[in-house]
Amino acid sequence: MKTNTAGGAPARDLWRKLTAVVLFAGLASCGEARSADPERTVEQFIAAAHGGHAAEVYALLGPRSRKQLDERRQSAKRVSGRLALSPQDFLSVGRAPPAWEPSGARLLRKTDTEAQVQVHSATGDRYVLTLVREGRRWKLELPGT
């Protein structure tokens, strides 16, 4: 590689920037395949919950969980006499610090329609989440649904 000016620093910096752009473009092109992974769905869910993004959390929920939230919304309507709430209003995301901080996710089991992902913390806490396939994407089912 040719360099210009003393020490070649500008050429090296340009080379590093171009390499970063190429790597980023390559990763972005793999995004669709990666977003279909159950582990990636769990990571997106955790990030959305930590950020307090209820609409994103809701979009990552499976059909049973969405149905349960809608039933709660309908029940609130019957009690209050009006329907001013959305299913997302029944999610408590980003309002309190988590009991423990997840540090990673590992696929335990996967079939064509269902997957189980174990979320773990640096201190050894573990929690197993169930996901279901909805079209080409994986969706997370809340415990008890």
Tab-separated table of C-alpha atoms in Angstrom:
chain	number	residue	atom	x	y	z
A	1	MET	CA	0.000	0.000	0.000
A	2	LYS	CA	1.341	3.431	-0.911
A	3	THR	CA	1.420	6.130	1.678
A	4	ASN	CA	1.632	9.859	1.358
A	5	THR	CA	2.998	12.545	3.663
A	6	ALA	CA	5.300	11.858	6.569
A	7	GLY	CA	4.722	8.472	8.158
A	8	GLY	CA	1.737	7.626	5.909
A	9	ALA	CA	-0.848	8.371	8.592
A	10	PRO	CA	-3.514	9.859	6.264
A	11	ALA	CA	-3.384	6.837	3.947
A	12	ARG	CA	-3.624	4.413	6.888
A	13	ASP	CA	-6.570	6.353	8.313
A	14	LEU	CA	-8.322	6.260	4.947
A	15	TRP	CA	-7.656	2.512	4.668
A	16	ARG	CA	-9.112	1.912	8.143
A	17	LYS	CA	-12.208	3.957	7.330
A	18	LEU	CA	-12.780	2.107	4.061
A	19	THR	CA	-12.323	-1.233	5.814
A	20	ALA	CA	-14.861	-0.215	8.458
A	21	VAL	CA	-17.363	0.836	5.776
A	22	VAL	CA	-16.941	-2.456	3.888
A	23	LEU	CA	-17.336	-4.492	7.088
A	24	PHE	CA	-20.417	-2.502	8.092
A	25	ALA	CA	-21.961	-2.979	4.632
A	26	GLY	CA	-21.284	-6.704	4.848
A	27	LEU	CA	-22.896	-6.967	8.260
A	28	ALA	CA	-25.873	-4.905	7.138
A	29	SER	CA	-26.453	-7.225	4.188
A	30	CYS	CA	-26.617	-10.138	6.632
A	31	GLY	CA	-29.115	-8.294	8.798
A	32	GLU	CA	-32.218	-10.002	7.483
A	33	ALA	CA	-30.847	-13.473	8.119
A	34	ARG	CA	-29.545	-12.480	11.553
A	35	SER	CA	-32.815	-10.784	12.532
A	36	ALA	CA	-34.537	-14.122	11.967
A	37	ASP	CA	-32.461	-15.752	14.746
A	38	PRO	CA	-34.270	-16.397	18.045
A	39	GLU	CA	-31.242	-15.105	19.987
A	40	ARG	CA	-31.289	-11.841	18.022
A	41	THR	CA	-34.997	-11.399	18.765
A	42	VAL	CA	-34.284	-11.771	22.490
A	43	GLU	CA	-31.443	-9.221	22.234
A	44	GLN	CA	-33.757	-6.773	20.424
A	45	PHE	CA	-36.470	-7.346	23.033
A	46	ILE	CA	-34.073	-6.643	25.918
A	47	ALA	CA	-32.732	-3.499	24.228
A	48	ALA	CA	-36.254	-2.196	23.545
A	49	ALA	CA	-37.366	-2.915	27.120
A	50	HIS	CA	-34.300	-1.209	28.604
A	51	GLY	CA	-34.914	1.788	26.363
A	52	GLY	CA	-38.551	2.071	27.429
A	53	HIS	CA	-39.832	1.495	23.874
A	54	ALA	CA	-43.183	-0.191	24.537
A	55	ALA	CA	-44.231	-0.216	20.865
A	56	GLU	CA	-41.030	-2.067	19.889
A	57	VAL	CA	-41.462	-4.516	22.775
A	58	TYR	CA	-45.061	-5.145	21.722
A	59	ALA	CA	-44.004	-5.727	18.092
A	60	LEU	CA	-41.617	-8.465	19.261
A	61	LEU	CA	-44.296	-10.314	21.238
A	62	GLY	CA	-45.871	-13.524	20.026
A	63	PRO	CA	-49.568	-13.986	19.269
A	64	ARG	CA	-50.487	-15.461	22.681
A	65	SER	CA	-48.842	-12.566	24.526
A	66	ARG	CA	-50.455	-9.950	22.273
A	67	LYS	CA	-53.836	-11.635	22.756
A	68	GLN	CA	-53.414	-11.602	26.537
A	69	LEU	CA	-52.542	-7.889	26.515
A	70	ASP	CA	-55.533	-7.133	24.297
A	71	GLU	CA	-57.788	-9.083	26.684
A	72	ARG	CA	-56.491	-6.941	29.557
A	73	ARG	CA	-57.240	-3.846	27.498
A	74	GLN	CA	-60.787	-5.055	26.806
A	75	SER	CA	-61.254	-5.833	30.499
A	76	ALA	CA	-60.133	-2.311	31.400
A	77	LYS	CA	-62.659	-0.966	28.892
A	78	ARG	CA	-65.473	-2.924	30.539
A	79	VAL	CA	-64.499	-1.541	33.940
A	80	SER	CA	-63.963	2.061	32.858
A	81	GLY	CA	-66.608	2.252	30.130
A	82	ARG	CA	-64.217	3.664	27.549
A	83	LEU	CA	-61.281	2.413	25.540
A	84	ALA	CA	-58.453	4.918	25.790
A	85	LEU	CA	-55.664	2.422	26.356
A	86	SER	CA	-53.590	0.463	23.893
A	87	PRO	CA	-52.187	-3.016	24.573
A	88	GLN	CA	-48.741	-1.403	24.907
A	89	ASP	CA	-50.025	0.552	27.919
A	90	PHE	CA	-50.070	-2.725	29.852
A	91	LEU	CA	-46.326	-3.209	29.411
A	92	SER	CA	-44.031	-1.850	32.082
A	93	VAL	CA	-40.795	-1.237	30.204
A	94	GLY	CA	-37.964	1.055	31.124
A	95	ARG	CA	-39.738	2.311	34.246
A	96	ALA	CA	-37.644	0.435	36.793
A	97	PRO	CA	-34.143	-0.987	36.720
A	98	PRO	CA	-34.021	-4.705	35.943
A	99	ALA	CA	-33.538	-7.132	38.827
A	100	TRP	CA	-30.410	-8.359	37.023
A	101	GLU	CA	-28.530	-7.349	33.916
A	102	PRO	CA	-28.485	-9.860	31.027
A	103	SER	CA	-25.048	-10.460	29.554
A	104	GLY	CA	-25.866	-12.919	26.793
A	105	ALA	CA	-28.310	-15.287	25.155
A	106	ARG	CA	-27.871	-18.896	24.059
A	107	LEU	CA	-30.123	-21.028	21.889
A	108	LEU	CA	-31.227	-24.154	23.762
A	109	ARG	CA	-33.723	-25.687	21.363
A	110	LYS	CA	-35.189	-24.801	17.987
A	111	THR	CA	-37.798	-26.402	15.742
A	112	ASP	CA	-39.521	-24.947	12.697
A	113	THR	CA	-42.149	-23.261	14.882
A	114	GLU	CA	-40.731	-22.831	18.391
A	115	ALA	CA	-37.434	-22.020	20.105
A	116	GLN	CA	-36.109	-21.694	23.622
A	117	VAL	CA	-33.368	-19.191	24.412
A	118	GLN	CA	-31.541	-18.997	27.716
A	119	VAL	CA	-30.672	-15.482	28.870
A	120	HIS	CA	-27.851	-15.291	31.394
A	121	SER	CA	-26.141	-12.674	33.519
A	122	ALA	CA	-22.494	-12.254	34.449
A	123	THR	CA	-23.365	-13.353	37.997
A	124	GLY	CA	-24.822	-16.679	36.831
A	125	ASP	CA	-28.554	-15.921	36.787
A	126	ARG	CA	-30.364	-17.792	34.019
A	127	TYR	CA	-33.830	-17.517	32.520
A	128	VAL	CA	-35.368	-19.505	29.660
A	129	LEU	CA	-37.611	-17.689	27.168
A	130	THR	CA	-39.946	-19.289	24.633
A	131	LEU	CA	-40.245	-17.877	21.127
A	132	VAL	CA	-42.587	-18.820	18.295
A	133	ARG	CA	-42.152	-18.316	14.584
A	134	GLU	CA	-44.538	-15.838	13.009
A	135	GLY	CA	-43.917	-15.687	9.278
A	136	ARG	CA	-40.154	-15.304	8.830
A	137	ARG	CA	-39.566	-13.781	12.263
A	138	TRP	CA	-39.323	-15.053	15.800
A	139	LYS	CA	-41.591	-13.555	18.464
A	140	LEU	CA	-41.252	-13.826	22.220
A	141	GLU	CA	-44.045	-15.231	24.358
A	142	LEU	CA	-44.320	-13.807	27.859
A	143	PRO	CA	-44.279	-16.371	30.685
A	144	GLY	CA	-47.748	-17.604	31.543
A	145	THR	CA	-49.220	-17.088	28.064
